[in-house]
Amino acid sequence: MTASSNSSTPLRLLAVHAHPDDESSKGAATMAMYAAAGVDVMVATCTDGSRGDIQNPAMETAPHPKRDMAGARRVEMANAAGFLGVAQRWLGFVDSGLPEGDPLPPLPMGSFATLTLEHAAAPLVRLVRDFKPQVILAYDENGGYPHPDHIMAHRVAVEAFEAAGDPSRYPGTGEPWQPSKLYYDRAFSPERFRALHFALEEAGLQSPYAERLAAWLESDAEGHTPPPPKHPTTTQVDCGDYFEARDDALRAHRTQIDPLGFFFAVSTDMQRRAWPWEDYTLISSHVESTLPERDLFAGLR
């Protein structure tokens, strides 16, 4: 039976991410806030992260990731989920890695981004039908940034949103369930980076965002660099009280996140003053709500 939310149905949120650590850098404070408020929150992690490089200098000599990167990242993911208060499910695919070179080499055979859409989306359709979320969070068409796994994560999230409620599609993956709302995450919102940049400059501190903002301005003028996200913000979630939980979850991904790096350039107090929101674009909805929104569940409560 196809279903949607009513007053007696628990609210459920599903966030679809490419690798372990992506959930902590995109929408983490939103998830922690909703989880603390009693919403059932689930992270779907598409790949095992096995082809990730060590990004934290303090972990370069650690034996576990050198021996078993996927295993190390499973431990990190469990710790991060604990800080956010969310459930997490692995979809079971192999990290494609980020190809480098000119020309780019082919992706490893059988990795996530090389699969057919139907093959890659089937586990997520099954999860949607089992978990029954009203709201799905996904990346935009560019994947947030153009990593092949991020682009595939976008594609499978949209496919699952559109297909999970159709009984004729993906037979054998559970009873149909139609999610009510699909959002794209805007973690790379230019408006947010601008606000943080000027807050740092006003405080007499060096901003790490100047280069990114300059690249976006050049793109706007000449089209030479990757453009900023093209979808406007429709929904801002005021989740500043959960920035510490987000940062704890980020630091839990010890192989990927440098605790002295980019993500921690602005204090949580300054972030709360300058931009206490996380930003989203409502892409598709089966319920009525008035834009702009302050709640991902607007129209469902």
CSV table of C-alpha atoms in Angstrom, one decimal:
chain,number,residue,atom,x,y,z
A,1,MET,CA,0.0,0.0,0.0
A,2,THR,CA,1.3,3.4,-0.9
A,3,ALA,CA,1.4,5.7,2.2
A,4,SER,CA,2.2,9.1,3.4
A,5,SER,CA,2.4,10.8,6.8
A,6,ASN,CA,-0.6,11.7,9.0
A,7,SER,CA,-0.8,12.9,12.6
A,8,SER,CA,-0.3,9.4,14.1
A,9,THR,CA,2.7,8.4,11.8
A,10,PRO,CA,6.2,8.9,13.3
A,11,LEU,CA,8.2,11.5,11.4
A,12,ARG,CA,11.2,9.9,9.5
A,13,LEU,CA,14.1,11.5,7.7
A,14,LEU,CA,16.4,9.7,5.3
A,15,ALA,CA,19.7,11.3,4.2
A,16,VAL,CA,21.5,9.7,1.3
A,17,HIS,CA,25.3,10.0,1.3
A,18,ALA,CA,28.1,8.7,-0.9
A,19,HIS,CA,30.8,7.9,1.6
A,20,PRO,CA,31.3,7.7,5.4
A,21,ASP,CA,32.1,11.3,6.5
A,22,ASP,CA,29.8,13.0,4.0
A,23,GLU,CA,26.9,12.8,6.4
A,24,SER,CA,29.0,14.8,9.0
A,25,SER,CA,29.9,17.6,6.6
A,26,LYS,CA,26.5,18.0,5.0
A,27,GLY,CA,23.3,18.5,7.0
A,28,ALA,CA,24.7,16.9,10.2
A,29,ALA,CA,23.4,19.6,12.6
A,30,THR,CA,20.0,19.3,11.0
A,31,MET,CA,19.9,15.6,11.5
A,32,ALA,CA,21.1,15.9,15.1
A,33,MET,CA,18.4,18.5,15.9
A,34,TYR,CA,15.6,16.4,14.4
A,35,ALA,CA,16.9,13.2,16.2
A,36,ALA,CA,17.0,15.1,19.5
A,37,ALA,CA,13.4,16.2,18.9
A,38,GLY,CA,12.2,12.6,18.4
A,39,VAL,CA,12.3,12.2,14.6
A,40,ASP,CA,13.6,8.9,13.4
A,41,VAL,CA,16.7,9.8,11.3
A,42,MET,CA,18.5,7.4,9.1
A,43,VAL,CA,21.8,7.9,7.1
A,44,ALA,CA,22.1,5.7,4.0
A,45,THR,CA,25.8,5.4,3.1
A,46,CYS,CA,26.3,4.2,-0.5
A,47,THR,CA,29.9,3.1,-0.4
A,48,ASP,CA,32.5,1.7,1.9
A,49,GLY,CA,35.0,4.6,1.6
A,50,SER,CA,37.7,2.0,0.8
A,51,ARG,CA,39.5,4.2,-1.8
A,52,GLY,CA,39.6,7.3,0.4
A,53,ASP,CA,43.0,8.8,1.1
A,54,ILE,CA,44.1,9.8,4.6
A,55,GLN,CA,43.4,13.5,4.9
A,56,ASN,CA,44.4,14.0,8.5
A,57,PRO,CA,48.2,14.3,9.0
A,58,ALA,CA,47.9,12.9,12.5
A,59,MET,CA,46.6,9.6,11.1
A,60,GLU,CA,49.3,9.0,8.4
A,61,THR,CA,51.1,6.4,10.4
A,62,ALA,CA,48.0,4.7,11.9
A,63,PRO,CA,48.1,1.0,11.1
A,64,HIS,CA,44.4,0.2,10.8
A,65,PRO,CA,43.5,2.4,7.8
A,66,LYS,CA,46.7,1.4,6.0
A,67,ARG,CA,45.7,-2.3,6.5
A,68,ASP,CA,42.0,-1.9,6.1
A,69,MET,CA,40.6,1.5,5.1
A,70,ALA,CA,37.0,0.3,4.8
A,71,GLY,CA,37.2,-1.3,8.2
A,72,ALA,CA,38.6,1.8,9.8
A,73,ARG,CA,35.9,3.9,8.2
A,74,ARG,CA,33.2,1.6,9.5
A,75,VAL,CA,34.4,2.3,13.0
A,76,GLU,CA,34.5,6.0,12.3
A,77,MET,CA,31.0,6.0,10.9
A,78,ALA,CA,29.6,4.2,14.0
A,79,ASN,CA,31.2,6.8,16.2
A,80,ALA,CA,29.9,9.7,14.1
A,81,ALA,CA,26.4,8.3,14.1
A,82,GLY,CA,26.5,8.1,17.9
A,83,PHE,CA,27.4,11.8,18.2
A,84,LEU,CA,24.5,12.7,15.9
A,85,GLY,CA,22.0,10.3,17.5
A,86,VAL,CA,21.0,8.8,14.1
A,87,ALA,CA,20.7,5.3,12.7
A,88,GLN,CA,22.9,4.3,9.7
A,89,ARG,CA,22.7,1.7,7.0
A,90,TRP,CA,25.4,0.6,4.5
A,91,LEU,CA,24.1,0.1,1.0
A,92,GLY,CA,27.0,-2.2,0.2
A,93,PHE,CA,28.8,-0.7,-2.7
A,94,VAL,CA,32.5,-0.2,-3.3
A,95,ASP,CA,34.1,3.3,-3.4
A,96,SER,CA,34.9,4.4,-6.9
A,97,GLY,CA,37.8,6.7,-5.9
A,98,LEU,CA,38.4,10.1,-7.4
A,99,PRO,CA,40.1,9.7,-10.8
A,100,GLU,CA,43.1,12.0,-11.5
A,101,GLY,CA,45.1,12.6,-14.6
A,102,ASP,CA,44.7,13.8,-18.2
A,103,PRO,CA,43.0,11.9,-19.7
A,104,LEU,CA,41.2,10.6,-16.6
A,105,PRO,CA,41.6,6.9,-16.1
A,106,PRO,CA,38.6,4.6,-16.1
A,107,LEU,CA,36.9,3.9,-12.8
A,108,PRO,CA,37.5,0.6,-11.2
A,109,MET,CA,35.3,-2.1,-12.6
A,110,GLY,CA,32.3,-2.9,-10.3
A,111,SER,CA,32.7,0.3,-8.2
A,112,PHE,CA,29.6,2.3,-7.3
A,113,ALA,CA,29.7,4.9,-10.1
A,114,THR,CA,30.2,2.2,-12.8
A,115,LEU,CA,26.9,0.4,-12.1
A,116,THR,CA,23.6,0.7,-13.9
A,117,LEU,CA,21.1,2.9,-12.2
A,118,GLU,CA,18.7,0.1,-11.5
A,119,HIS,CA,21.5,-2.0,-9.9
A,120,ALA,CA,22.7,0.9,-7.8
A,121,ALA,CA,19.3,2.1,-6.7
A,122,ALA,CA,17.7,-1.2,-5.7
A,123,PRO,CA,19.2,-1.3,-2.2
A,124,LEU,CA,18.0,2.3,-1.5
A,125,VAL,CA,14.5,1.5,-2.8
A,126,ARG,CA,14.4,-1.4,-0.4
A,127,LEU,CA,15.5,0.8,2.4
A,128,VAL,CA,12.9,3.5,1.6
A,129,ARG,CA,10.2,0.9,1.6
A,130,ASP,CA,11.4,-0.6,4.8
A,131,PHE,CA,12.2,2.7,6.8
A,132,LYS,CA,9.3,4.7,5.3
A,133,PRO,CA,10.7,8.2,5.4
A,134,GLN,CA,8.5,11.2,4.6
A,135,VAL,CA,11.6,13.3,3.8
A,136,ILE,CA,14.7,12.4,1.7
A,137,LEU,CA,17.8,14.5,1.7
A,138,ALA,CA,20.1,14.2,-1.4
A,139,TYR,CA,22.8,15.9,-3.3
A,140,ASP,CA,22.2,18.1,-6.4
A,141,GLU,CA,23.0,17.0,-9.9
A,142,ASN,CA,26.6,18.0,-9.4
A,143,GLY,CA,26.9,15.8,-6.3
A,144,GLY,CA,27.7,18.8,-4.2
A,145,TYR,CA,31.0,18.5,-5.9
A,146,PRO,CA,31.7,16.4,-9.0
A,147,HIS,CA,33.0,13.2,-7.4
A,148,PRO,CA,31.6,10.2,-9.5
A,149,ASP,CA,30.2,8.6,-6.3
A,150,HIS,CA,28.5,11.8,-5.3
A,151,ILE,CA,26.8,12.1,-8.7
A,152,MET,CA,25.7,8.5,-8.5
A,153,ALA,CA,24.4,9.1,-5.0
A,154,HIS,CA,22.3,11.9,-6.4
A,155,ARG,CA,20.9,9.7,-9.1
A,156,VAL,CA,20.0,6.8,-6.8
A,157,ALA,CA,18.3,9.2,-4.3
A,158,VAL,CA,16.1,10.7,-7.0
A,159,GLU,CA,15.4,7.3,-8.5
A,160,ALA,CA,14.4,5.9,-5.1
A,161,PHE,CA,12.1,8.9,-4.4
A,162,GLU,CA,10.4,8.5,-7.7
A,163,ALA,CA,10.2,4.7,-7.8
A,164,ALA,CA,9.7,3.5,-4.2
A,165,GLY,CA,5.9,4.3,-4.3
A,166,ASP,CA,5.3,2.6,-7.6
A,167,PRO,CA,4.3,-1.1,-7.1
A,168,SER,CA,5.4,-1.9,-10.7
A,169,ARG,CA,9.0,-0.9,-10.1
A,170,TYR,CA,11.7,-2.8,-8.3
A,171,PRO,CA,9.7,-5.9,-7.5
A,172,GLY,CA,10.9,-8.0,-4.6
A,173,THR,CA,12.1,-5.0,-2.6
A,174,GLY,CA,9.2,-4.5,-0.3
A,175,GLU,CA,5.8,-2.9,-0.2
A,176,PRO,CA,5.5,0.4,-2.0
A,177,TRP,CA,6.1,3.6,0.0
A,178,GLN,CA,5.9,7.1,-1.4
A,179,PRO,CA,8.1,9.7,0.4
A,180,SER,CA,6.5,13.1,0.6
A,181,LYS,CA,9.4,15.5,0.1
A,182,LEU,CA,12.7,15.5,-1.7
A,183,TYR,CA,15.4,18.1,-0.8
A,184,TYR,CA,18.8,18.9,-2.2
A,185,ASP,CA,21.4,19.8,0.4
A,186,ARG,CA,23.1,23.2,0.0
A,187,ALA,CA,26.1,22.7,2.2
A,188,PHE,CA,28.2,24.7,-0.3
A,189,SER,CA,25.7,27.6,-0.2
A,190,PRO,CA,27.6,30.8,-1.4
A,191,GLU,CA,25.4,32.9,0.9
A,192,ARG,CA,26.7,30.9,3.9
A,193,PHE,CA,30.4,31.1,2.8
A,194,ARG,CA,30.0,34.9,2.2
A,195,ALA,CA,28.5,35.4,5.7
A,196,LEU,CA,31.3,33.4,7.4
A,197,HIS,CA,34.0,35.1,5.3
A,198,PHE,CA,32.8,38.6,6.3
A,199,ALA,CA,32.4,37.6,9.9
A,200,LEU,CA,36.0,36.5,10.0
A,201,GLU,CA,37.2,39.6,8.3
A,202,GLU,CA,35.3,41.9,10.7
A,203,ALA,CA,36.9,40.0,13.6
A,204,GLY,CA,40.3,40.6,12.1
A,205,LEU,CA,40.8,36.9,11.3
A,206,GLN,CA,42.0,35.3,8.1
A,207,SER,CA,39.3,33.7,6.0
A,208,PRO,CA,39.8,30.3,4.3
A,209,TYR,CA,36.8,31.1,2.0
A,210,ALA,CA,38.3,33.9,-0.1
A,211,GLU,CA,39.6,31.6,-2.8
A,212,ARG,CA,36.3,29.7,-3.2
A,213,LEU,CA,34.3,32.9,-3.3
A,214,ALA,CA,36.6,34.5,-5.9
A,215,ALA,CA,36.3,31.3,-8.0
A,216,TRP,CA,32.5,31.6,-7.9
A,217,LEU,CA,32.7,35.3,-8.9
A,218,GLU,CA,34.9,34.4,-11.9
A,219,SER,CA,32.6,31.6,-12.9
A,220,ASP,CA,29.6,34.0,-12.8
A,221,ALA,CA,31.5,36.4,-15.0
A,222,GLU,CA,33.4,34.2,-17.4
A,223,GLY,CA,32.3,30.6,-16.9
A,224,HIS,CA,35.9,29.4,-16.3
A,225,THR,CA,35.4,27.5,-13.0
A,226,PRO,CA,32.8,25.2,-11.6
A,227,PRO,CA,29.7,27.3,-10.7
A,228,PRO,CA,28.1,27.5,-7.3
A,229,PRO,CA,25.1,25.4,-6.6
A,230,LYS,CA,22.4,26.4,-9.1
A,231,HIS,CA,19.3,25.7,-7.0
A,232,PRO,CA,18.2,28.5,-4.7
A,233,THR,CA,17.6,28.0,-1.0
A,234,THR,CA,13.9,27.4,-0.2
A,235,THR,CA,14.3,26.0,3.3
A,236,GLN,CA,16.6,27.0,6.2
A,237,VAL,CA,16.7,24.9,9.3
A,238,ASP,CA,17.8,26.8,12.4
A,239,CYS,CA,20.1,24.2,14.0
A,240,GLY,CA,22.9,26.3,15.5
A,241,ASP,CA,22.5,24.6,18.9
A,242,TYR,CA,23.7,21.4,17.3
A,243,PHE,CA,26.9,22.7,15.6
A,244,GLU,CA,29.0,21.1,18.4
A,245,ALA,CA,27.4,17.7,17.7
A,246,ARG,CA,28.2,18.2,14.0
A,247,ASP,CA,31.8,19.0,14.8
A,248,ASP,CA,32.1,16.0,17.1
A,249,ALA,CA,30.8,13.8,14.3
A,250,LEU,CA,33.3,15.3,11.8
A,251,ARG,CA,36.2,14.7,14.2
A,252,ALA,CA,35.1,11.1,14.6
A,253,HIS,CA,36.1,10.5,10.9
A,254,ARG,CA,39.7,10.7,11.9
A,255,THR,CA,41.2,9.5,8.7
A,256,GLN,CA,39.3,12.1,6.6
A,257,ILE,CA,39.0,15.2,8.8
A,258,ASP,CA,41.9,17.3,10.0
A,259,PRO,CA,40.8,18.7,13.4
A,260,LEU,CA,42.9,21.8,12.6
A,261,GLY,CA,41.6,22.2,9.1
A,262,PHE,CA,39.0,24.0,6.9
A,263,PHE,CA,35.9,22.7,8.7
A,264,PHE,CA,36.9,24.3,12.0
A,265,ALA,CA,38.1,27.7,10.8
A,266,VAL,CA,35.1,29.5,12.3
A,267,SER,CA,34.1,29.0,15.9
A,268,THR,CA,30.7,27.6,16.6
A,269,ASP,CA,29.7,30.8,18.4
A,270,MET,CA,30.7,32.9,15.4
A,271,GLN,CA,28.8,30.5,13.1
A,272,ARG,CA,25.7,30.8,15.3
A,273,ARG,CA,25.9,34.6,15.0
A,274,ALA,CA,26.6,34.8,11.3
A,275,TRP,CA,24.7,31.8,9.8
A,276,PRO,CA,22.9,29.6,12.3
A,277,TRP,CA,21.1,27.6,9.6
A,278,GLU,CA,21.6,24.7,7.2
A,279,ASP,CA,20.2,25.3,3.7
A,280,TYR,CA,18.2,23.1,1.4
A,281,THR,CA,16.2,23.3,-1.8
A,282,LEU,CA,12.8,21.7,-1.9
A,283,ILE,CA,12.9,19.8,-5.3
A,284,SER,CA,9.7,17.7,-5.2
A,285,SER,CA,6.7,17.6,-2.8
A,286,HIS,CA,3.5,15.7,-2.5
A,287,VAL,CA,2.2,17.9,0.3
A,288,GLU,CA,1.4,21.6,0.4
A,289,SER,CA,3.7,23.9,2.2
A,290,THR,CA,4.5,27.6,1.9
A,291,LEU,CA,8.0,28.7,0.8
A,292,PRO,CA,10.3,29.8,2.2
A,293,GLU,CA,10.2,27.0,4.9
A,294,ARG,CA,11.9,26.7,8.3
A,295,ASP,CA,11.1,23.0,8.7
A,296,LEU,CA,11.8,20.0,6.5
A,297,PHE,CA,8.5,18.5,7.7
A,298,ALA,CA,6.4,21.6,6.8
A,299,GLY,CA,3.1,20.4,5.5
A,300,LEU,CA,3.5,17.0,7.3
A,301,ARG,CA,3.0,17.9,10.9
